[in-house]
Coordinates of C-alpha atoms in Angstrom, one line a residue:
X1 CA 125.3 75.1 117.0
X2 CA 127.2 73.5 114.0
X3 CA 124.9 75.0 111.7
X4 CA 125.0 78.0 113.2
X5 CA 128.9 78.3 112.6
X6 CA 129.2 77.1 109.0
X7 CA 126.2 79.5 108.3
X8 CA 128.3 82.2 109.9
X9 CA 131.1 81.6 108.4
X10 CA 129.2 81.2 104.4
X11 CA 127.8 84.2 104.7
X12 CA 131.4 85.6 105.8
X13 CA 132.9 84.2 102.6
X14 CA 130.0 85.5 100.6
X15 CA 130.7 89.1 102.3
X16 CA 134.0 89.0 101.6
X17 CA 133.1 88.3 97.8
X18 CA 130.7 91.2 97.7
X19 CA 133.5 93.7 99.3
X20 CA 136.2 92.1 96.6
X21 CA 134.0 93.0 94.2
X22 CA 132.8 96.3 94.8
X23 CA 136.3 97.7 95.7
X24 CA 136.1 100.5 93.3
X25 CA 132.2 101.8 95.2
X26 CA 132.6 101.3 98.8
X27 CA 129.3 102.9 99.5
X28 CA 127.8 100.1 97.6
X29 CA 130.1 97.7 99.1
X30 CA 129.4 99.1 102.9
X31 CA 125.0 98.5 102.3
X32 CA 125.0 95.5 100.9
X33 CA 127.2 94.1 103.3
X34 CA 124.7 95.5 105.7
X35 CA 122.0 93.7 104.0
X36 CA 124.5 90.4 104.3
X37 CA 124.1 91.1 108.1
X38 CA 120.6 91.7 108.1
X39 CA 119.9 89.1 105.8
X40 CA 122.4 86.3 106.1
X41 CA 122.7 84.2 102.6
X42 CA 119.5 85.6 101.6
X43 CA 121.4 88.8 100.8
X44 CA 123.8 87.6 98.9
X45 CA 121.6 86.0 96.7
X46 CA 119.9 89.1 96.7
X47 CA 123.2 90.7 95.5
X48 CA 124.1 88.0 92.6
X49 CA 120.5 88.7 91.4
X50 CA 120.7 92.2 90.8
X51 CA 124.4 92.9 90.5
X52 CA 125.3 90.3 88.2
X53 CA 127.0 91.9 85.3
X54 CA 125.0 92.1 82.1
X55 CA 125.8 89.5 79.4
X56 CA 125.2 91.8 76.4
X57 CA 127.9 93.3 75.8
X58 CA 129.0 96.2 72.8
X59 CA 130.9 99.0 72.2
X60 CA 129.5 102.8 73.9
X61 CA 127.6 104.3 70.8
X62 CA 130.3 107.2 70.2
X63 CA 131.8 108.9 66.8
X64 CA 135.6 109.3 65.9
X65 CA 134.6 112.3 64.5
X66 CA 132.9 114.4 67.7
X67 CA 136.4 115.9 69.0
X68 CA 136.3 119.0 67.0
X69 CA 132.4 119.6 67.8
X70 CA 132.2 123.1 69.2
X71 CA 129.5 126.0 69.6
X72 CA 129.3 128.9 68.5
X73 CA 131.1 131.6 70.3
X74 CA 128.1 133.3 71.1
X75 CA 127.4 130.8 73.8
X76 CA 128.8 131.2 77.4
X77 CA 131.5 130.2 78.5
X78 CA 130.1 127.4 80.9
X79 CA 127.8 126.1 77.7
X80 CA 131.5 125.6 75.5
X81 CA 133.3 123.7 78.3
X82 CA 130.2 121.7 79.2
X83 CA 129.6 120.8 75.5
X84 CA 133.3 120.3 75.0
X85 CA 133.4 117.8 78.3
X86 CA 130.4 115.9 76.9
X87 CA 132.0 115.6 73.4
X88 CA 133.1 111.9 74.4
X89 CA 130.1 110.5 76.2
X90 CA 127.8 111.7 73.1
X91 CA 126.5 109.2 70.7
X92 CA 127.4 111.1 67.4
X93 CA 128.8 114.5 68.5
X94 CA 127.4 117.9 68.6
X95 CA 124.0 118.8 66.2
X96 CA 121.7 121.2 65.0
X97 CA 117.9 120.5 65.9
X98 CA 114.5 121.7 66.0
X99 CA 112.9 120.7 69.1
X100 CA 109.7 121.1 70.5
X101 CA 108.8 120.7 74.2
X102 CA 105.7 118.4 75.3
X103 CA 104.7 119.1 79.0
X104 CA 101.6 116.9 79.1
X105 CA 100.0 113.4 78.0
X106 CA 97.3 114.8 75.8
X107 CA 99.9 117.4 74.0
X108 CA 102.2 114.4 73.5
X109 CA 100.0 111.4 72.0
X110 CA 98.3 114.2 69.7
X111 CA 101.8 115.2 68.6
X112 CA 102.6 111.6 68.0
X113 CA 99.6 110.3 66.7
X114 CA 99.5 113.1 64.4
X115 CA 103.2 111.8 63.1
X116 CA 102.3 108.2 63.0
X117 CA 99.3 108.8 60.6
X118 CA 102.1 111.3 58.4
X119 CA 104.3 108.3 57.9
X120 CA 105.7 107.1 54.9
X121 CA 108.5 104.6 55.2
X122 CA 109.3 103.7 58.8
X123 CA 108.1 103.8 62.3
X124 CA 110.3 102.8 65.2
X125 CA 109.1 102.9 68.6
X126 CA 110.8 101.4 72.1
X127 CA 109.0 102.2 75.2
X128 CA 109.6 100.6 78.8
X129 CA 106.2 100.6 79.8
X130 CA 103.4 100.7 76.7
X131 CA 99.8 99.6 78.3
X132 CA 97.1 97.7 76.3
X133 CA 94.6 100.2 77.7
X134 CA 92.8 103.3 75.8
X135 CA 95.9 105.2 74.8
X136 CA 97.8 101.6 74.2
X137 CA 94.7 100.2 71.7
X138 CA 94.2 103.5 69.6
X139 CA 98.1 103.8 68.6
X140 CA 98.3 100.4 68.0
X141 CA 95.5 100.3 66.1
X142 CA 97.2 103.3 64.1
X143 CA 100.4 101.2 64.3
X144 CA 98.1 98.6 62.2
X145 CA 96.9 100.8 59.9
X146 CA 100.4 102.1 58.9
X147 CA 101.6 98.8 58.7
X148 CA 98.9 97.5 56.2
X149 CA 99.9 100.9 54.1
X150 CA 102.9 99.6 53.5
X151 CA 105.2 101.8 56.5
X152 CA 107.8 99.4 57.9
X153 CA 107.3 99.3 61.8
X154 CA 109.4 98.0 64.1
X155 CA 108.3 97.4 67.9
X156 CA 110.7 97.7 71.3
X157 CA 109.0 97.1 74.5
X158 CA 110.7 96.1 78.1
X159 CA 110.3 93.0 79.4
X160 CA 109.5 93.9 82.8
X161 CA 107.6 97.5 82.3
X162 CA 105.5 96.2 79.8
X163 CA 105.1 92.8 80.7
X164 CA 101.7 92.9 81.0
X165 CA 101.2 93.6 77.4
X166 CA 99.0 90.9 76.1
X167 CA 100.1 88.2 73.4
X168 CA 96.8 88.6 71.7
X169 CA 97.7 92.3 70.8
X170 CA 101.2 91.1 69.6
X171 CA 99.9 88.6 67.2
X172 CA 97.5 91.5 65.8
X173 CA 100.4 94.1 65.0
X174 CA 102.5 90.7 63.9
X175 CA 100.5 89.4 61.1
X176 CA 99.8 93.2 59.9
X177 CA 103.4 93.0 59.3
X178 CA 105.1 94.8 62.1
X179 CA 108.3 93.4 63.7
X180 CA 108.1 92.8 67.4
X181 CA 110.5 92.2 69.8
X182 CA 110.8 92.2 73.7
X183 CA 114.1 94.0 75.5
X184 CA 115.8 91.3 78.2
X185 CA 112.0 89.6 78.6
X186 CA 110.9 87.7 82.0
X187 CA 112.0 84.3 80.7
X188 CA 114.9 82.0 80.4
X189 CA 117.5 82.7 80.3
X190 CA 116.8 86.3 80.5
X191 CA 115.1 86.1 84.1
X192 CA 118.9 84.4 85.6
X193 CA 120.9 87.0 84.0
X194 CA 119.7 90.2 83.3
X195 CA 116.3 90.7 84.7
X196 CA 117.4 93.4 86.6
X197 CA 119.1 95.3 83.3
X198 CA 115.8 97.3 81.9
X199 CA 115.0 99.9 78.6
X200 CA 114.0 102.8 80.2
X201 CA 113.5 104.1 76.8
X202 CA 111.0 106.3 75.8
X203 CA 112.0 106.7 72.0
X204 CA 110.2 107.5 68.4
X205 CA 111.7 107.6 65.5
X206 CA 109.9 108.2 62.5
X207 CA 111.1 108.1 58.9
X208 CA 114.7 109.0 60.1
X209 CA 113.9 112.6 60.1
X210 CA 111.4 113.2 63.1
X211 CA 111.5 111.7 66.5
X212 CA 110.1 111.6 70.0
X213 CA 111.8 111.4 73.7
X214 CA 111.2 111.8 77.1
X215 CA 109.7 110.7 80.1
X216 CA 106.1 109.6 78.9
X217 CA 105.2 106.3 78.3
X218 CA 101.9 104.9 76.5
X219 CA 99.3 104.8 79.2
X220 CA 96.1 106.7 80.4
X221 CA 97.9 107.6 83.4
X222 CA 100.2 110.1 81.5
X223 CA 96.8 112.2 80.0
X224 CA 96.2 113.0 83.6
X225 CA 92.2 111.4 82.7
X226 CA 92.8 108.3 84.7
X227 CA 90.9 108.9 88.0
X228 CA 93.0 106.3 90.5
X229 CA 95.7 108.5 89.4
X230 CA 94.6 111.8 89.3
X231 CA 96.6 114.7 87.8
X232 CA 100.4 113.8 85.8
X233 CA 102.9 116.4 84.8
X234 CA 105.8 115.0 82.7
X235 CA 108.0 116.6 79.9
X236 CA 109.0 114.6 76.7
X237 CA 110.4 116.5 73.7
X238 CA 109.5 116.5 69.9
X239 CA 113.0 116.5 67.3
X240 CA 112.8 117.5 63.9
X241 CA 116.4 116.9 62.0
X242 CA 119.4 115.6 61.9
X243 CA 119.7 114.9 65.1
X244 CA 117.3 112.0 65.0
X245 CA 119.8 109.7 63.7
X246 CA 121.1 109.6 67.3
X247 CA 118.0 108.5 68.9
X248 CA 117.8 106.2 65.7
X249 CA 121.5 104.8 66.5
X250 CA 120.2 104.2 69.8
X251 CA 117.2 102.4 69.0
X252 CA 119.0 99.7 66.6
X253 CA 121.5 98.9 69.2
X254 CA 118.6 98.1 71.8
X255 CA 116.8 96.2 68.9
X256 CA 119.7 94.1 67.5
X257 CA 120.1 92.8 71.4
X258 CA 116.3 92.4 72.3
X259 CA 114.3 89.0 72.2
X260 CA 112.2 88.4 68.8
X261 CA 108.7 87.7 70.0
X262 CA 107.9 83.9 70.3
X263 CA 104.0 83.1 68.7
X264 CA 103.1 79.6 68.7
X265 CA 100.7 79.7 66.2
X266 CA 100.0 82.2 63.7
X267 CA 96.3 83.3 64.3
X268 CA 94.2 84.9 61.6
X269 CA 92.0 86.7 64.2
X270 CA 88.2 87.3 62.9
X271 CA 88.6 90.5 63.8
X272 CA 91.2 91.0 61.4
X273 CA 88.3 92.8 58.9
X274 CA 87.6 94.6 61.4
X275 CA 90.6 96.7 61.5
X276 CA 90.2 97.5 57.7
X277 CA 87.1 98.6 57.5
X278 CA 87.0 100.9 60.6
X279 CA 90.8 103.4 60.1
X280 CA 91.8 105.6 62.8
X281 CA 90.2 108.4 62.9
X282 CA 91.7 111.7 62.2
X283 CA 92.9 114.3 64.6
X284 CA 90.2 114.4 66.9
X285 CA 91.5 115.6 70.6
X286 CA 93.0 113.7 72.7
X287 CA 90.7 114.2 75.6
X288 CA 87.8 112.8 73.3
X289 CA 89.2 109.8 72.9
X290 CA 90.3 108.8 76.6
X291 CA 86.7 107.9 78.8
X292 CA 87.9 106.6 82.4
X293 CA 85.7 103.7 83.2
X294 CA 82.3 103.8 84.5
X295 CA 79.6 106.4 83.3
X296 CA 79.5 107.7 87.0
X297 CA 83.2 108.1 86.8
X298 CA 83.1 109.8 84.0
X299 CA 80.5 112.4 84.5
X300 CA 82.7 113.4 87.7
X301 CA 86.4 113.5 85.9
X302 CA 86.0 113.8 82.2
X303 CA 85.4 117.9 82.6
X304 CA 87.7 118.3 85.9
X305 CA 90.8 117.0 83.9
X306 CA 90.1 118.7 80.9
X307 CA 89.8 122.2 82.4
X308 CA 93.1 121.2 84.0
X309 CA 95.3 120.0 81.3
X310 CA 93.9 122.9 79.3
X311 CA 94.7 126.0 81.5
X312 CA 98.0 123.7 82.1
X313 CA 100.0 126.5 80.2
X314 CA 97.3 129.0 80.2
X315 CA 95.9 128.1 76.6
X316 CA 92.8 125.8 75.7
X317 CA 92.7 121.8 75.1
X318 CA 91.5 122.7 71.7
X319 CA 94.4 124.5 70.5
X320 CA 97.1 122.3 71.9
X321 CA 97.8 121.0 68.1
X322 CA 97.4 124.4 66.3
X323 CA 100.5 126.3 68.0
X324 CA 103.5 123.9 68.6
X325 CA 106.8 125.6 68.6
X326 CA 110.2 124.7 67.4
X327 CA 112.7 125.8 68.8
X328 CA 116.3 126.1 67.8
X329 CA 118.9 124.7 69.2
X330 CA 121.9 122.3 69.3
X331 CA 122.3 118.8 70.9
X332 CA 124.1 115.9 72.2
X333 CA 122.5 112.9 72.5
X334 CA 123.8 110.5 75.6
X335 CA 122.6 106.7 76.4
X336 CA 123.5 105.1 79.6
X337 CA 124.3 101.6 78.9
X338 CA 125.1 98.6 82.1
X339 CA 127.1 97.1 79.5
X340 CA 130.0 99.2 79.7
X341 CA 132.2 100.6 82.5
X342 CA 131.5 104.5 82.1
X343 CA 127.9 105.7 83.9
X344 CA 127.5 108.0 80.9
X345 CA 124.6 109.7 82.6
X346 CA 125.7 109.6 86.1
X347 CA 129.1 111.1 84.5
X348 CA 126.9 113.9 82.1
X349 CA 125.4 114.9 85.2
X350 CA 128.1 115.5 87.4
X351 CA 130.0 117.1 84.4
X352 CA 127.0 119.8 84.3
X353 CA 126.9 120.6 88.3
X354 CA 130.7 121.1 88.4
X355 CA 130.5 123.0 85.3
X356 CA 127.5 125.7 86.0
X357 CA 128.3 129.2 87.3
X358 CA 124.9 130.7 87.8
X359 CA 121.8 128.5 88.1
X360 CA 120.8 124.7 88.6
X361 CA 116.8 123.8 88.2
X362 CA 116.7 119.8 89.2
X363 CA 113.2 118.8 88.2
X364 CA 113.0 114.4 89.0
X365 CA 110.4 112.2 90.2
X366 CA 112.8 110.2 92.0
X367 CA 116.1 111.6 93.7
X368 CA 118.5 108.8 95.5
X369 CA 121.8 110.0 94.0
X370 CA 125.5 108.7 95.1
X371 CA 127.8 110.6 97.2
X372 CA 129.7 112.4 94.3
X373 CA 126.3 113.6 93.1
X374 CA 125.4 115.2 96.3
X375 CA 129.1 116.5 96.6
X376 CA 129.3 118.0 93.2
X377 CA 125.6 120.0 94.4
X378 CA 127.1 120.9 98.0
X379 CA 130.1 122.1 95.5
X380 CA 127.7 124.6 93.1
X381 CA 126.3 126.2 96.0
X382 CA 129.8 127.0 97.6
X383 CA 130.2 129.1 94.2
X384 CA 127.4 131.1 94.1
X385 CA 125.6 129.1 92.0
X386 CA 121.1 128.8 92.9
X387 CA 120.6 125.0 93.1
X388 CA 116.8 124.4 93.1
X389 CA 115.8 121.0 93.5
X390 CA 111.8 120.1 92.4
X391 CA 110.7 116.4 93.9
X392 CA 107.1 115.2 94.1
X393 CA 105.5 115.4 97.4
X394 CA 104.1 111.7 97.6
X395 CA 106.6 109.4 95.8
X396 CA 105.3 106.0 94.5
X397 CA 106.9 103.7 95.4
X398 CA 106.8 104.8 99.0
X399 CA 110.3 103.4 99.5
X400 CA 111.6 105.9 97.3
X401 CA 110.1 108.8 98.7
X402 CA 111.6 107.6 102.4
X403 CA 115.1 107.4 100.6
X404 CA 114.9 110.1 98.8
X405 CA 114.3 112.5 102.6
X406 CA 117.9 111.2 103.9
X407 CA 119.3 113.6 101.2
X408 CA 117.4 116.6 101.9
X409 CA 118.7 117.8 105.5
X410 CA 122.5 117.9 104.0
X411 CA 121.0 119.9 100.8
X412 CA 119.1 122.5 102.9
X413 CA 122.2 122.9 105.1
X414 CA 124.4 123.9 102.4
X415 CA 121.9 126.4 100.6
X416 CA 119.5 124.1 98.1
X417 CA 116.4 125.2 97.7
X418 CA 114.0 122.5 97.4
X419 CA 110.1 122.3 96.2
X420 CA 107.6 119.3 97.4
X421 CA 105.7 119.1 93.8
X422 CA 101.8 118.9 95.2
X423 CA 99.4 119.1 92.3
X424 CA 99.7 115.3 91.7
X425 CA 102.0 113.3 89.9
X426 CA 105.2 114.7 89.0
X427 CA 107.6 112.3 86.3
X428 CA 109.3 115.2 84.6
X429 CA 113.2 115.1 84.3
X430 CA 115.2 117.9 83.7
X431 CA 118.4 120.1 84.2
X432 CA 118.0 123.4 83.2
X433 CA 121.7 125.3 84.1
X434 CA 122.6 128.8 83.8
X435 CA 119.3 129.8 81.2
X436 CA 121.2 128.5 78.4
X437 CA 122.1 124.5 78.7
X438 CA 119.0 122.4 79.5
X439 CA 118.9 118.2 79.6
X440 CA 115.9 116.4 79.3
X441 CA 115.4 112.4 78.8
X442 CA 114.0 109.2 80.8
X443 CA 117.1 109.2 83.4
X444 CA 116.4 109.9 87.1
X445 CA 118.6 111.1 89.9
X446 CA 118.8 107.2 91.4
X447 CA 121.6 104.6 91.2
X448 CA 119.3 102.6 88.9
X449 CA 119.6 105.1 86.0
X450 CA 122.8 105.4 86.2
X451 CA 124.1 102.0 86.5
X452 CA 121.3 99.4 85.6
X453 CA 118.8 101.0 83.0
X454 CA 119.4 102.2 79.4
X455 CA 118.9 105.4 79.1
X456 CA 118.5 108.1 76.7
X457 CA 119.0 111.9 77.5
X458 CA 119.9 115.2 75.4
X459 CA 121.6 117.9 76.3
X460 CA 120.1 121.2 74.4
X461 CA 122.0 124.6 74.1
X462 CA 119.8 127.1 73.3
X463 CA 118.6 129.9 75.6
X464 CA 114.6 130.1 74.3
X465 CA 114.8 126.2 75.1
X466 CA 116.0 126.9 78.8
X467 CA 113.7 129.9 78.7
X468 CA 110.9 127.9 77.9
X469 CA 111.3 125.0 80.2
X470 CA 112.6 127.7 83.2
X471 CA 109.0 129.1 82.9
X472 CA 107.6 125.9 83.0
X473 CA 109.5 125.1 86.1
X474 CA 108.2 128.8 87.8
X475 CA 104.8 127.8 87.1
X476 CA 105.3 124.5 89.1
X477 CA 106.9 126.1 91.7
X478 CA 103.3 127.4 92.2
X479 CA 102.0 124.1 93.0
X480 CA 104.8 123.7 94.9
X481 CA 105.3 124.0 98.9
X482 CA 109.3 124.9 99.9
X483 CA 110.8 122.0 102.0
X484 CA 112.6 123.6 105.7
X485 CA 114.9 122.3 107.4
X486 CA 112.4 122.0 110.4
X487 CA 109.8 120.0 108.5
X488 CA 112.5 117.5 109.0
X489 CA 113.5 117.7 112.4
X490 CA 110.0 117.6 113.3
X491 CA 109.4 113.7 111.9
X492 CA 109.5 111.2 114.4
X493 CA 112.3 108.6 115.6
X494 CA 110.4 105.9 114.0
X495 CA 109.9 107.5 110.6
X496 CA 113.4 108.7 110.6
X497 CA 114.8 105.0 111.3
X498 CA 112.3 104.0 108.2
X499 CA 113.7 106.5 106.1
X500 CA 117.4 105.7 106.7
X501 CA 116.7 101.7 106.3
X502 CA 115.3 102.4 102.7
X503 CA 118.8 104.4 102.2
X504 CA 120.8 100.8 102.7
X505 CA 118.5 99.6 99.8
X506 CA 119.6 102.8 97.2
X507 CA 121.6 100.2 95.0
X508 CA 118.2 98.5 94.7
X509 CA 116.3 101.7 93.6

């Protein structure tokens, strides 16, 4: 009985700890003092792991000189105040662009690869999850190539997303001259600190002019070819302009805290001829390229997926390349960094809900906001604004998807209008508000983006780039089925109990 007590009373000391701490969020206080209850000790631990405040710390990337950043008058009203709102959060103000929007795998990698081969000085490239698989080996065999021509590369990759990346390829891109270097990496003292902390990045930056963000990663998954996975939507965006020097800003901060990789011998691989005498090939498609394995399996998939991704937006495979669009607009570039005290994208988010007058579109792949999210949403409808919320219909992890259905009966109530995305996987994320103001980057609507990952979105103004991606989102809508109220009243007691004890684990997701 002893024990019993002085564990009792521990784990009251180590609640007390958690609630001194967390003053300032006491819906983050009140579940994981639940989880203290549920799991006595063993939570706390739990808490220390993940909440532990990052050790890297720096200044928020932000100019002096974005005050007097304004648009044109010939934007709405809600655009101005918005933009003017953001002015503070941004990394180097209000700029002009040229943007192109990428709503598929294939589209992208052909876009990039096309870019990569065009370089002439510098490549740099941070992703949080880049796979050593068909997509992986042929861009960074490219990456190779470049490097050997003489282009300065540097390479960003998480520690936990791409931590199955093997050594063997890093030693390749290393002694063809490319500088590698692994963000917070699974290894002391990393792994007691800030293994929770990731790069959620998804950034491209080539020759300071030209540059690449978004949601896709480097993996076969994301051409939609890989058969265990079946069908992926996403969105990612091409820049051309000034306006790359954020997304470069960005990229140096994460590199000048990241990990140099560790080799403990410098291997001459055999295969190192090889690589010269056998270049990348030129700008063959995409689809080509990518063979899921097994000759069985790919007699059955190959021509499935490539009808699919092809009709995507009602033009041929083969033509993807041959009509890319730029699009004019201007943008504000915003990272979310652990490392300070302002949720920059939590806080750019709620800025454009309280601030729309006409239309929300929500597209995300994972939706597990805070309170004040949800309140500033409940508070757009109670305008007159349409809030349409887009969410896939099966949501990996499961845990995710249960959270993610305590939010939706509140939403319905007050007038949201929300889609269960069913054509297969949906990673997009976007904002598109009153057809003029559009945000697209890596962040989701979770606590994780917005208080444990870095994160890079923009913020567009331009009304053929919230055209464009407000067709896109009618088109899913048609692979979409409406959520009712009654489809959630009709789950049972057991599911709903499931669904609510994955809420108490938000912080966590």
């Amino acid at each position: 009985m002893v024990w019993i007590l002085g564990l009792y009373l521990l784990n009251t000391v180590f609640m007390l700890i958690i609630a001194v701490r967390e003053v300032r969020r006491p819906a983050k206080a009140l579940n994981w003092l639940t989880i203290g209850l549920i799991l006595p000790v063993i939570g706390f631990g739990l808490y220390l792991s993940t909440s532990n405040p990052v050790r890297i710390r720096r200044e928020r990337l932000t100019s002096p000189h974005n005050e007097s950043d304004t648009l044109p008058v010939s934007f709405s009203r809600s655009a101005s105040v918005i933009a003017h709102a953001l002015r503070h959060l941004t990394v180097h103000g209000l700029r002009p662009v040229r943007v192109q929007i990428l709503t598929n795998g294939i589209e992208t990698y052909e876009n990039l690869i096309k870019s990569i081969q065009n370089a002439q000085r510098t490549i740099d490239l941070e992703y949080y999850i880049y796979r050593d698989d068909q997509i992986g080996r042929r861009i960074t065999d490219l990456l190779i190539e470049r490097a050997k021509a003489g282009v300065r590369i540097r390479f960003l990759r998480d520690g936990w997303g791409s931590r199955k990346f093997p050594q063997h390829q890093i030693i390749r891109m290393m002694n063809a001259g490319i500088e590698c270097r692994t963000f917070f990496p699974m290894r002391f003292p990393w792994v007691l600190s800030n293994w929770n902390y990731r790069n959620h990045c998804k950034n491209v930056v080539i020759d300071g002019k030209e540059a690449f963000t978004g949601g896709i990663n480097v993996g076969d998954e994301y051409t939609g070819l890989k058969p265990n996975v079946g069908f992926w939507h996403d969105t990612h965006l091409r820049m051309v302009g000034e306006a790359t020097v954020d997304l470069q800003t960005v990229f140096d901060a994460h590199w000048n805290i990241a990990s140099p990789e560790r080799m403990k011998t410098r291997i001459r691989w055999n295969t190192k001829a090889e690589d010269t005498k056998k270049p990348i090939q030129g700008p063959r498609h995409i689809s080509q390229n990518i063979v899921p394995p097994g000759r069985d399996v790919l007699s059955k998939w190959s021509a499935k997926w490539s009808t699919e991704l092809g009709t995507m937006d009602g033009t041929d495979v083969s033509t993807v390349t041959s009509t890319e669009t730029l699009q004019k607009a201007y943008v504000q570039t915003l990272e979310g960094n652990p490392g300070i005290p302002t949720q920059v994208i939590r806080q750019a988010y709620f800025i454009c809900l309280t601030q729309a007058t006409q239309t929300i579109d929500i597209t995300t792949p994972y939706f597990v906001p805070d309170a004040d999210i949800i309140m500033a949403i409940k508070t757009a409808i109670a305008r007159g604004v349409r809030v349409r919320l887009l969410v896939p219909r099966h949501v990996s992890p499961k845990i995710v998807g249960s959270a993610s259905r305590t939010y939706y009966g509140e939403l319905l109530e007050a007038g949201v209008q929300i889609y269960l995305y069913n054509k297969g996987m949906l990673h997009a994320k976007l904002m598109i508000i009153d057809g003029e103001i559009a945000e697209v980057g890596a962040a989701n609507y979770d606590m994780r983006s917005f208080r444990l990952d870095y994160e890079v979105c923009e913020v567009f103004y331009s009304a053929d780039v919230a055209r464009e991606l407000t067709e896109q989102f009618e088109r899913d809508l048609t692979d979409s089925v409406p959520l009712h109220i009654e489809d959630l009243r009709q789950r049972s007691l057991s599911q709903r109990i499931l669904d609510q004890g994955a809420r108490l684990l938000s912080p966590l997701l």
